[in-house]
Short mmCIF file of C-alpha atoms (C1' of nucleotides) in Angstrom, two decimals:
data_model
loop_
_atom_site.label_atom_id
_atom_site.label_comp_id
_atom_site.label_asym_id
_atom_site.label_seq_id
_atom_site.Cartn_x
_atom_site.Cartn_y
_atom_site.Cartn_z
CA MET A 1 -1.16 -6.66 11.20
CA PRO A 2 -1.26 -9.07 8.28
CA SER A 3 0.88 -8.08 5.32
CA ARG A 4 -0.60 -7.14 2.03
CA THR A 5 0.53 -10.50 0.68
CA VAL A 6 -1.22 -12.44 3.41
CA GLU A 7 -4.39 -10.44 2.82
CA ASP A 8 -4.27 -11.29 -0.87
CA TYR A 9 -3.83 -14.99 -0.30
CA LEU A 10 -6.70 -15.12 2.18
CA LYS A 11 -9.01 -13.11 -0.03
CA HIS A 12 -8.44 -15.33 -3.05
CA LEU A 13 -8.76 -18.41 -0.91
CA TYR A 14 -12.15 -17.21 0.28
CA LEU A 15 -13.33 -16.48 -3.25
CA LEU A 16 -12.15 -19.89 -4.45
CA GLU A 17 -13.88 -21.66 -1.58
CA LYS A 18 -17.18 -19.90 -2.28
CA GLY A 19 -16.80 -20.08 -6.07
CA GLY A 20 -16.40 -23.84 -5.85
CA GLN A 21 -20.06 -24.33 -4.98
CA THR A 22 -21.69 -25.25 -1.74
CA PRO A 23 -19.52 -27.88 0.01
CA ALA A 24 -16.89 -25.13 0.46
CA SER A 25 -14.29 -27.79 -0.09
CA GLN A 26 -10.53 -27.67 -0.01
CA VAL A 27 -8.85 -25.48 -2.57
CA ALA A 28 -6.13 -26.95 -4.79
CA MET A 29 -2.72 -25.31 -4.66
CA GLY A 30 -2.63 -24.79 -8.39
CA GLY A 31 -5.84 -22.79 -8.34
CA LEU A 32 -4.65 -20.63 -5.50
CA ALA A 33 -1.29 -19.98 -7.15
CA ALA A 34 -3.04 -18.96 -10.37
CA ALA A 35 -5.49 -16.71 -8.55
CA VAL A 36 -2.79 -14.92 -6.57
CA GLY A 37 -0.50 -14.81 -9.59
CA VAL A 38 2.55 -16.65 -8.26
CA THR A 39 4.25 -19.93 -9.10
CA ALA A 40 3.12 -23.15 -7.45
CA GLY A 41 6.23 -23.34 -5.27
CA THR A 42 5.66 -19.87 -3.93
CA ALA A 43 2.07 -20.72 -3.04
CA THR A 44 3.16 -23.87 -1.24
CA SER A 45 5.62 -22.06 0.97
CA MET A 46 3.24 -19.21 1.65
CA VAL A 47 0.44 -21.58 2.57
CA LYS A 48 2.75 -23.36 4.96
CA SER A 49 3.41 -20.13 6.75
CA LEU A 50 -0.31 -19.24 6.79
CA SER A 51 -0.85 -22.63 8.33
CA ASP A 52 1.74 -21.86 11.01
CA SER A 53 -0.26 -18.74 11.83
CA ASP A 54 -3.47 -20.80 12.01
CA LEU A 55 -5.11 -18.87 9.22
CA VAL A 56 -5.54 -21.96 7.05
CA ASP A 57 -5.67 -25.73 7.39
CA TYR A 58 -3.23 -27.30 5.01
CA GLU A 59 -2.93 -30.93 3.98
CA PRO A 60 0.01 -31.42 1.63
CA ARG A 61 -1.09 -32.59 -1.80
CA ALA A 62 -4.72 -32.50 -0.74
CA GLY A 63 -5.47 -28.81 -0.49
CA VAL A 64 -5.98 -25.84 1.74
CA ARG A 65 -8.96 -24.34 3.53
CA LEU A 66 -9.46 -21.20 5.59
CA THR A 67 -9.78 -21.52 9.34
CA ARG A 68 -12.33 -19.46 11.20
CA ALA A 69 -9.68 -16.79 11.86
CA GLY A 70 -8.61 -16.83 8.22
CA THR A 71 -12.19 -16.46 7.04
CA LYS A 72 -12.73 -13.51 9.32
CA LEU A 73 -9.70 -11.74 7.94
CA ALA A 74 -10.65 -12.55 4.36
CA LEU A 75 -14.10 -11.07 4.92
CA GLN A 76 -12.58 -7.88 6.27
CA VAL A 77 -10.48 -7.53 3.14
CA LEU A 78 -13.49 -8.24 0.95
CA ARG A 79 -15.56 -5.69 2.82
CA ARG A 80 -12.90 -3.08 2.22
CA HIS A 81 -12.61 -4.03 -1.42
CA ARG A 82 -16.30 -3.85 -2.15
CA LEU A 83 -17.06 -0.72 -0.19
CA ILE A 84 -14.19 0.98 -1.98
CA GLU A 85 -15.54 -0.14 -5.35
CA LEU A 86 -18.95 1.32 -4.62
CA PHE A 87 -17.41 4.49 -3.26
CA LEU A 88 -15.31 4.98 -6.37
CA VAL A 89 -18.38 4.62 -8.56
CA GLN A 90 -20.87 6.58 -6.49
CA THR A 91 -18.79 9.34 -4.96
CA LEU A 92 -15.90 9.79 -7.36
CA GLY A 93 -17.70 8.84 -10.55
CA LEU A 94 -15.33 6.21 -11.88
CA ASP A 95 -16.63 3.71 -14.38
CA TRP A 96 -17.72 0.40 -12.89
CA SER A 97 -15.42 -1.46 -15.28
CA GLU A 98 -12.28 0.07 -13.78
CA VAL A 99 -12.95 0.15 -10.06
CA HIS A 100 -11.96 -3.46 -9.39
CA GLU A 101 -8.34 -2.74 -10.31
CA GLU A 102 -8.27 0.40 -8.21
CA ALA A 103 -9.74 -1.35 -5.21
CA GLU A 104 -7.08 -4.06 -5.38
CA GLU A 105 -4.58 -1.46 -4.24
CA LEU A 106 -6.70 0.59 -1.90
CA GLU A 107 -8.07 -2.39 0.02
CA HIS A 108 -4.66 -2.77 1.63
CA ALA A 109 -4.16 0.88 2.50
CA ILE A 110 -7.39 2.09 4.02
CA SER A 111 -7.95 2.29 7.77
CA ASP A 112 -11.02 1.14 9.64
CA LYS A 113 -11.83 4.72 10.49
CA VAL A 114 -11.93 5.84 6.88
CA LEU A 115 -13.77 2.71 5.86
CA GLU A 116 -16.57 3.33 8.32
CA LYS A 117 -16.86 6.94 7.15
CA ILE A 118 -17.30 5.63 3.63
CA ASP A 119 -19.84 3.07 4.79
CA THR A 120 -21.84 5.82 6.48
CA LEU A 121 -21.58 8.17 3.51
CA LEU A 122 -22.93 5.44 1.25
CA GLY A 123 -25.75 4.60 3.66
CA HIS A 124 -24.54 1.15 4.74
CA PRO A 125 -25.00 -0.49 1.34
CA ASP A 126 -25.11 -4.25 1.06
CA THR A 127 -23.91 -4.83 -2.47
CA ASP A 128 -21.13 -3.39 -4.57
CA PRO A 129 -21.46 -2.13 -8.17
CA HIS A 130 -21.22 -5.69 -9.51
CA GLY A 131 -23.92 -6.94 -7.18
CA ASP A 132 -21.42 -8.74 -4.95
CA PRO A 133 -22.49 -8.70 -1.30
CA ILE A 134 -20.54 -6.41 1.03
CA PRO A 135 -19.70 -8.38 4.18
CA PRO A 136 -20.81 -6.63 7.38
CA SER A 137 -18.05 -5.44 9.71
CA THR A 138 -18.61 -8.57 11.78
CA GLY A 139 -20.10 -11.81 10.58
CA SER A 140 -20.72 -13.22 7.14
CA PRO A 141 -22.54 -11.74 4.19
CA LYS A 142 -25.94 -13.18 3.51
CA GLN A 143 -26.11 -14.95 0.19
CA GLU A 144 -29.27 -14.62 -1.83
CA LYS A 145 -30.31 -17.53 -4.02
CA LEU A 146 -29.73 -16.37 -7.58
CA THR A 147 -30.25 -17.99 -10.96
CA PRO A 148 -27.72 -17.86 -13.78
CA LEU A 149 -29.23 -16.12 -16.79
CA ASN A 150 -28.42 -19.36 -18.59
CA ASP A 151 -31.17 -21.16 -16.74
CA CYS A 152 -33.98 -18.76 -17.61
CA ALA A 153 -36.81 -19.95 -19.83
CA PRO A 154 -38.27 -17.77 -22.59
CA ASN A 155 -40.75 -15.14 -21.46
CA THR A 156 -39.32 -15.08 -17.98
CA THR A 157 -39.10 -11.58 -16.56
CA ALA A 158 -36.23 -11.05 -14.15
CA LYS A 159 -33.81 -8.55 -12.70
CA VAL A 160 -30.04 -8.58 -12.98
CA ALA A 161 -28.60 -9.16 -9.50
CA ARG A 162 -24.92 -9.79 -9.99
CA VAL A 163 -22.27 -9.85 -12.70
CA ARG A 164 -19.53 -12.31 -11.88
CA ASP A 165 -16.58 -11.15 -13.92
CA GLN A 166 -14.17 -8.27 -13.47
CA GLU A 167 -12.94 -7.98 -17.04
CA PRO A 168 -13.39 -4.32 -18.05
CA GLU A 169 -14.27 -5.32 -21.59
CA PHE A 170 -17.10 -7.57 -20.46
CA LEU A 171 -18.35 -5.04 -17.94
CA GLN A 172 -18.44 -2.32 -20.57
CA PHE A 173 -20.43 -4.60 -22.83
CA VAL A 174 -22.89 -5.36 -20.06
CA ASP A 175 -23.28 -1.67 -19.27
CA LYS A 176 -23.75 -0.73 -22.91
CA HIS A 177 -26.66 -3.13 -23.20
CA GLY A 178 -28.32 -2.10 -20.00
CA LEU A 179 -27.76 -5.29 -18.05
CA THR A 180 -26.13 -3.83 -14.93
CA PRO A 181 -27.40 -4.94 -11.51
CA GLY A 182 -30.92 -3.70 -10.93
CA ALA A 183 -31.91 -3.79 -14.60
CA GLN A 184 -35.14 -5.62 -15.46
CA PHE A 185 -35.49 -7.62 -18.62
CA THR A 186 -37.51 -10.30 -20.36
CA VAL A 187 -36.07 -13.44 -21.91
CA GLU A 188 -37.07 -13.44 -25.56
CA SER A 189 -35.64 -16.77 -26.61
CA HIS A 190 -33.35 -19.46 -25.37
CA THR A 191 -31.94 -22.06 -27.74
CA PRO A 192 -29.46 -24.28 -25.92
CA SER A 193 -28.50 -26.06 -29.13
CA ALA A 194 -27.32 -22.72 -30.55
CA ASP A 195 -25.74 -21.85 -27.20
CA ALA A 196 -27.65 -18.58 -27.30
CA ILE A 197 -30.07 -16.63 -25.17
CA THR A 198 -31.72 -13.39 -26.23
CA VAL A 199 -32.96 -10.95 -23.60
CA ARG A 200 -34.71 -7.60 -23.89
CA PRO A 201 -33.89 -5.16 -21.11
CA HIS A 202 -36.79 -2.81 -20.47
CA ASP A 203 -36.08 0.41 -22.40
CA ARG A 204 -33.36 -1.17 -24.53
CA GLU A 205 -32.75 -3.16 -27.66
CA PRO A 206 -32.65 -6.94 -27.30
CA VAL A 207 -29.23 -8.52 -27.00
CA THR A 208 -28.07 -12.09 -27.61
CA LEU A 209 -25.48 -13.77 -25.40
CA GLY A 210 -23.62 -17.07 -25.56
CA SER A 211 -23.77 -19.33 -22.55
CA ALA A 212 -20.29 -18.42 -21.32
CA ALA A 213 -21.38 -14.80 -21.02
CA ALA A 214 -24.90 -15.58 -19.81
CA GLY A 215 -23.46 -17.81 -17.10
CA LYS A 216 -21.72 -14.84 -15.55
CA ILE A 217 -24.93 -12.90 -15.15
CA MET A 218 -26.93 -13.89 -12.08
CA VAL A 219 -30.55 -12.86 -11.95
CA LYS A 220 -33.50 -12.82 -9.64
CA VAL A 221 -36.63 -14.12 -11.32
CA GLY A 222 -39.96 -12.42 -10.79
CA ARG A 223 -41.82 -9.12 -10.74
CA MET B 1 7.18 2.43 -10.65
CA PRO B 2 9.05 3.61 -7.56
CA SER B 3 8.47 1.53 -4.46
CA ARG B 4 6.69 2.87 -1.47
CA THR B 5 10.04 3.09 0.30
CA VAL B 6 11.61 5.14 -2.46
CA GLU B 7 8.63 7.48 -2.43
CA ASP B 8 9.02 7.98 1.30
CA TYR B 9 12.69 8.79 1.11
CA LEU B 10 12.16 11.29 -1.70
CA LYS B 11 9.24 12.96 0.04
CA HIS B 12 11.13 13.45 3.29
CA LEU B 13 14.18 14.63 1.41
CA TYR B 14 12.09 17.27 -0.30
CA LEU B 15 10.58 18.43 2.97
CA LEU B 16 14.01 18.62 4.59
CA GLU B 17 15.46 20.58 1.67
CA LYS B 18 12.63 23.12 1.82
CA GLY B 19 12.48 23.20 5.59
CA GLY B 20 16.16 24.11 5.71
CA GLN B 21 15.49 27.61 4.41
CA THR B 22 16.20 29.12 1.04
CA PRO B 23 19.59 27.85 -0.20
CA ALA B 24 17.98 24.39 -0.49
CA SER B 25 21.24 22.93 0.65
CA GLN B 26 22.39 19.37 1.05
CA VAL B 27 20.57 17.27 3.61
CA ALA B 28 22.58 15.43 6.26
CA MET B 29 22.17 11.66 6.43
CA GLY B 30 21.25 11.74 10.10
CA GLY B 31 18.34 14.04 9.47
CA LEU B 32 17.05 11.94 6.63
CA ALA B 33 17.36 8.72 8.62
CA ALA B 34 15.44 10.30 11.51
CA ALA B 35 12.73 11.66 9.20
CA VAL B 36 12.19 8.35 7.43
CA GLY B 37 12.47 6.42 10.70
CA VAL B 38 15.35 4.08 9.91
CA THR B 39 18.88 3.69 11.24
CA ALA B 40 21.71 5.69 9.74
CA GLY B 41 23.18 2.64 8.01
CA THR B 42 19.91 1.88 6.29
CA ALA B 43 19.63 5.44 5.05
CA THR B 44 23.17 5.34 3.66
CA SER B 45 22.54 2.21 1.64
CA MET B 46 19.17 3.42 0.41
CA VAL B 47 20.60 6.77 -0.63
CA LYS B 48 23.32 5.00 -2.56
CA SER B 49 20.71 3.13 -4.51
CA LEU B 50 18.67 6.30 -5.09
CA SER B 51 21.88 7.83 -6.39
CA ASP B 52 22.34 4.91 -8.79
CA SER B 53 18.84 5.65 -10.11
CA ASP B 54 19.74 9.34 -10.52
CA LEU B 55 17.04 10.46 -8.13
CA VAL B 56 19.53 12.11 -5.78
CA ASP B 57 23.06 13.46 -5.82
CA TYR B 58 25.06 11.94 -3.02
CA GLU B 59 28.42 13.00 -1.66
CA PRO B 60 29.56 10.61 1.06
CA ARG B 61 29.90 12.34 4.42
CA ALA B 62 28.73 15.61 2.91
CA GLY B 63 25.06 15.04 2.25
CA VAL B 64 22.38 14.31 -0.27
CA ARG B 65 20.21 16.44 -2.53
CA LEU B 66 17.35 15.64 -4.90
CA THR B 67 18.02 15.72 -8.62
CA ARG B 68 15.47 17.24 -10.95
CA ALA B 69 13.92 13.79 -11.50
CA GLY B 70 13.85 13.13 -7.75
CA THR B 71 12.21 16.46 -7.05
CA LYS B 72 9.53 15.75 -9.63
CA LEU B 73 8.72 12.43 -8.04
CA ALA B 74 8.72 13.92 -4.55
CA LEU B 75 6.27 16.59 -5.65
CA GLN B 76 3.94 13.96 -7.06
CA VAL B 77 3.94 12.16 -3.74
CA LEU B 78 3.33 15.38 -1.87
CA ARG B 79 0.48 16.29 -4.19
CA ARG B 80 -1.15 12.94 -3.50
CA HIS B 81 -0.61 13.31 0.23
CA ARG B 82 -2.09 16.78 0.48
CA LEU B 83 -5.03 16.22 -1.82
CA ILE B 84 -5.88 13.12 0.17
CA GLU B 85 -5.70 15.06 3.43
CA LEU B 86 -8.10 17.68 2.17
CA PHE B 87 -10.39 15.03 0.74
CA LEU B 88 -10.51 13.16 4.03
CA VAL B 89 -11.49 16.35 5.86
CA GLN B 90 -13.89 17.82 3.33
CA THR B 91 -15.60 14.79 1.86
CA LEU B 92 -15.34 12.15 4.55
CA GLY B 93 -15.44 14.43 7.57
CA LEU B 94 -12.34 13.24 9.39
CA ASP B 95 -10.74 15.54 11.91
CA TRP B 96 -7.82 17.55 10.58
CA SER B 97 -5.62 16.27 13.38
CA GLU B 98 -5.82 12.69 12.15
CA VAL B 99 -5.66 12.95 8.38
CA HIS B 100 -1.88 13.20 8.14
CA GLU B 101 -1.47 9.67 9.43
CA GLU B 102 -4.13 8.31 7.11
CA ALA B 103 -2.62 10.05 4.09
CA GLU B 104 0.78 8.50 4.82
CA GLU B 105 -0.68 5.18 3.78
CA LEU B 106 -3.02 6.25 1.03
CA GLU B 107 -0.47 8.40 -0.78
CA HIS B 108 1.24 5.19 -1.93
CA ALA B 109 -1.91 3.39 -3.03
CA ILE B 110 -3.94 5.86 -5.02
CA SER B 111 -3.84 6.00 -8.82
CA ASP B 112 -3.55 9.11 -10.94
CA LYS B 113 -7.06 8.55 -12.19
CA VAL B 114 -8.59 8.57 -8.72
CA LEU B 115 -6.40 11.46 -7.67
CA GLU B 116 -7.60 13.65 -10.50
CA LYS B 117 -11.22 12.78 -9.68
CA ILE B 118 -10.57 13.94 -6.14
CA ASP B 119 -8.89 17.10 -7.39
CA THR B 120 -11.92 17.88 -9.53
CA LEU B 121 -14.39 17.07 -6.77
CA LEU B 122 -12.57 19.48 -4.46
CA GLY B 123 -12.44 22.19 -7.12
CA HIS B 124 -8.67 22.14 -7.74
CA PRO B 125 -7.70 23.45 -4.31
CA ASP B 126 -4.24 24.87 -3.74
CA THR B 127 -3.73 24.25 -0.06
CA ASP B 128 -4.41 21.32 2.24
CA PRO B 129 -6.13 21.52 5.66
CA HIS B 130 -2.89 22.64 7.31
CA GLY B 131 -2.33 25.39 4.78
CA ASP B 132 0.45 23.48 3.02
CA PRO B 133 0.50 24.15 -0.72
CA ILE B 134 -0.72 21.34 -2.98
CA PRO B 135 1.80 20.97 -5.82
CA PRO B 136 0.16 21.12 -9.26
CA SER B 137 0.25 17.94 -11.34
CA THR B 138 3.24 19.35 -13.19
CA GLY B 139 5.65 21.97 -11.94
CA SER B 140 6.35 23.33 -8.48
CA PRO B 141 3.99 24.78 -5.91
CA LYS B 142 4.12 28.50 -5.56
CA GLN B 143 5.29 29.57 -2.14
CA GLU B 144 3.69 32.57 -0.55
CA LYS B 145 5.80 34.74 1.73
CA LEU B 146 4.49 34.09 5.22
CA THR B 147 5.44 35.44 8.63
CA PRO B 148 5.83 33.27 11.72
CA LEU B 149 3.33 34.35 14.37
CA ASN B 150 6.44 34.87 16.49
CA ASP B 151 7.42 37.90 14.49
CA CYS B 152 4.13 39.77 14.82
CA ALA B 153 4.03 43.02 16.74
CA PRO B 154 1.18 43.89 19.15
CA ASN B 155 -1.99 45.21 17.50
CA THR B 156 -1.14 43.54 14.23
CA THR B 157 -4.17 42.00 12.57
CA ALA B 158 -3.41 38.93 10.50
CA LYS B 159 -4.78 35.68 9.13
CA VAL B 160 -3.54 32.18 9.88
CA ALA B 161 -2.10 30.75 6.67
CA ARG B 162 -0.33 27.57 7.65
CA VAL B 163 0.27 25.34 10.68
CA ARG B 164 3.59 23.54 10.39
CA ASP B 165 3.23 20.56 12.68
CA GLN B 166 1.39 17.28 12.29
CA GLU B 167 1.10 16.34 15.96
CA PRO B 168 -2.58 15.58 16.60
CA GLU B 169 -2.36 17.07 20.08
CA PHE B 170 -1.07 20.39 18.80
CA LEU B 171 -3.56 20.47 15.94
CA GLN B 172 -6.44 19.84 18.31
CA PHE B 173 -5.23 22.68 20.50
CA VAL B 174 -5.02 25.00 17.50
CA ASP B 175 -8.50 24.03 16.38
CA LYS B 176 -9.97 24.45 19.82
CA HIS B 177 -8.74 28.04 19.98
CA GLY B 178 -9.86 28.95 16.49
CA LEU B 179 -6.46 29.35 14.91
CA THR B 180 -6.92 27.07 11.91
CA PRO B 181 -5.88 28.34 8.46
CA GLY B 182 -8.13 31.16 7.35
CA ALA B 183 -8.84 32.42 10.87
CA GLN B 184 -8.29 36.14 11.48
CA PHE B 185 -6.92 37.45 14.73
CA THR B 186 -5.28 40.42 16.41
CA VAL B 187 -2.05 40.27 18.39
CA GLU B 188 -2.82 41.54 21.88
CA SER B 189 0.65 41.43 23.35
CA HIS B 190 4.08 40.12 22.60
CA THR B 191 6.70 39.89 25.33
CA PRO B 192 9.83 38.19 24.01
CA SER B 193 11.44 38.18 27.43
CA ALA B 194 8.54 36.07 28.71
CA ASP B 195 8.64 33.98 25.55
CA ALA B 196 4.93 34.64 25.14
CA ILE B 197 2.55 36.04 22.60
CA THR B 198 -1.16 36.57 23.17
CA VAL B 199 -3.54 36.66 20.25
CA ARG B 200 -7.29 37.16 20.04
CA PRO B 201 -8.99 35.32 17.20
CA HIS B 202 -12.07 37.18 16.02
CA ASP B 203 -15.08 35.57 17.74
CA ARG B 204 -12.93 33.75 20.32
CA GLU B 205 -11.26 34.14 23.64
CA PRO B 206 -7.63 35.31 23.60
CA VAL B 207 -4.97 32.62 23.86
CA THR B 208 -1.33 32.81 24.88
CA LEU B 209 1.37 30.79 23.16
CA GLY B 210 5.05 30.20 23.80
CA SER B 211 7.49 30.87 21.00
CA ALA B 212 7.92 27.20 20.12
CA ALA B 213 4.20 26.94 19.41
CA ALA B 214 3.90 30.37 17.84
CA GLY B 215 6.78 29.59 15.51
CA LYS B 216 4.79 26.78 13.96
CA ILE B 217 1.94 29.10 13.01
CA MET B 218 2.58 31.02 9.82
CA VAL B 219 0.41 34.04 9.15
CA LYS B 220 -0.32 36.59 6.49
CA VAL B 221 -0.37 40.11 7.89
CA GLY B 222 -3.01 42.61 6.89
CA ARG B 223 -6.72 43.10 6.31
"C1'" DG C 1 49.56 18.36 16.64
"C1'" DA C 2 47.24 14.62 19.41
"C1'" DT C 3 42.90 13.22 21.17
"C1'" DT C 4 38.20 12.84 21.66
"C1'" DT C 5 33.58 13.03 19.89
"C1'" DG C 6 29.97 12.56 16.83
"C1'" DA C 7 28.45 11.64 12.30
"C1'" DC C 8 28.74 8.64 8.83
"C1'" DT C 9 29.76 4.15 6.28
"C1'" DT C 10 30.58 -0.68 6.02
"C1'" DT C 11 29.71 -5.31 7.10
"C1'" DG C 12 27.13 -9.33 8.16
"C1'" DA C 13 22.95 -11.12 9.19
"C1'" DC C 14 17.90 -11.42 9.05
"C1'" DT C 15 12.81 -11.25 7.24
"C1'" DA C 16 9.52 -11.62 3.73
"C1'" DC C 17 8.72 -12.56 -0.52
"C1'" DT C 18 9.69 -14.35 -5.10
"C1'" DC C 19 11.18 -17.77 -9.15
"C1'" DA C 20 13.28 -21.70 -11.68
"C1'" DA C 21 14.37 -26.10 -11.65
"C1'" DA C 22 14.80 -30.52 -9.62
"C1'" DG C 23 12.52 -34.02 -7.06
"C1'" DT C 24 8.38 -36.72 -5.50
"C1'" DA C 25 3.80 -38.46 -4.99
"C1'" DT C 26 -0.70 -39.61 -7.01
"C1'" DA C 27 -3.65 -41.02 -10.23
"C1'" DC C 28 -4.86 -42.65 -14.57
"C1'" DA C 29 -4.08 -45.49 -18.68
"C1'" DC C 30 -3.27 -49.65 -20.43
"C1'" DG D 1 1.12 -53.90 -11.93
"C1'" DT D 2 4.10 -50.94 -14.81
"C1'" DG D 3 4.50 -46.50 -17.08
"C1'" DT D 4 3.70 -41.92 -17.69
"C1'" DA D 5 1.53 -37.45 -17.04
"C1'" DT D 6 0.22 -34.10 -13.86
"C1'" DA D 7 0.15 -31.75 -9.69
"C1'" DC D 8 2.60 -30.68 -5.96
"C1'" DT D 9 6.79 -29.90 -2.90
"C1'" DT D 10 11.56 -28.98 -2.14
"C1'" DT D 11 15.72 -26.69 -2.91
"C1'" DG D 12 18.76 -23.03 -4.01
"C1'" DA D 13 19.15 -18.54 -5.20
"C1'" DG D 14 17.81 -13.64 -5.74
"C1'" DT D 15 15.67 -8.87 -4.51
"C1'" DA D 16 14.28 -5.25 -1.44
"C1'" DG D 17 14.45 -3.66 2.73
"C1'" DT D 18 15.92 -3.64 7.50
"C1'" DC D 19 19.11 -3.55 12.02
"C1'" DA D 20 23.20 -3.94 15.11
"C1'" DA D 21 27.68 -3.44 15.58
"C1'" DA D 22 32.20 -2.53 13.98
"C1'" DG D 23 34.99 0.58 11.49
"C1'" DT D 24 36.32 5.19 9.57
"C1'" DC D 25 36.52 10.06 8.85
"C1'" DA D 26 36.55 14.95 10.13
"C1'" DA D 27 35.92 18.54 12.98
"C1'" DA D 28 36.24 20.47 17.70
"C1'" DT D 29 38.89 20.60 21.84
"C1'" DC D 30 42.75 20.86 24.36
#
DNA sequence: GATTTGACTTTGACTACTCAAAGTATACAC
DNA sequence: GTGTATACTTTGAGTAGTCAAAGTCAAATC
């Protein structure tokens, strides 16, 4: 069974590959080291050993990429993480801003048996509280095409689909203004020169966001 | 924060101290090593380091005993373990024969915050599915005086209070014959020379046990 | 009281992970 | 094309835990 450390490296590698837009290119060592929270030297030696286990392809000084086996393992970890997050919110009533931290620990401790009980209890959900897709037990998650809130024109009506940040402070802000996944809203104004976009969630006061914040909110236009 | 390994040593030490009857005497190294599942040498060196952290008192070749601080930590681990067991049975619907194993992992991963949510969800229970007392978040569990099924005379009516074994096979047997904690029964016969005791659970067929099995079932006489 | 046995401790070595610091390659500037 | 900055790799060392095997103590046996 892969160690907790291996699981963490693979998970972050997967997120970096997907985060880096479509060509799912090689990941730089520096980025991986920062994501996992170790020094560059540590990441190098760990990646070498992952490469020996055929979980990644590694080209020194070029970068690292998950193999098929590595991707499969990473998706299992991610599935655990995201199901646990949803479970903590829905069943135990934790706040969505704190469940990411909790799940970081539990994702390495939970058995398949317990995980599938949770999946059943929750009704086989396909997204977690942040709107991130929950990978199925085999295969890859299906990615919907989403638009960053940044790119919405005034008067657009849309629905929040995903919030791509795990900072509790940001998540609490989002929650307070009614922009959690599922929320519908209308874009009131968008002035790129002022780096600002104002949206009005249905049933809430309008709120103005800078582009850094708006870029983290992915929406589905329409309805 | 104590490592997972430290938590395991302290937990087993606590169980051995209590298991060894009232004078809560020193625990022999061999017993501890066997309980934790390491060689004797490993246990010696670990105990020395626990002693340096003032979690145990250690007298070479005599034995080891938890300090007040060690006991406190051990009780926290045990609380986590037993609340998790009950949670897995009650909320997730796992079989009581398999939750001990699962809880061995989860007891090291769960935060206080999640634990207290579970405690609330379950209504602040005071025993786990095996009848073992759940220590309160501070202080010691209160121990009820219980009688081993062994010591029951014929025609006694009693209630199963606690099953002191974690072997899935034994637990499944106990469940199958309706002798789980809470079950009431009457002792039909008890023949020490044949090493056998026959009990009839209310609403079930009678079942005969040898003294090794009957000794693991603790009951509360009366009603 | 000498010997044997069993329990315990010590020693040396190994795995898995980590960091700091020194070394090296690449790429970019000029 | 030479120089320098940056990113990466290598090296050496440390921590936490483990085992196997050798050594030691103490209690039971004779």
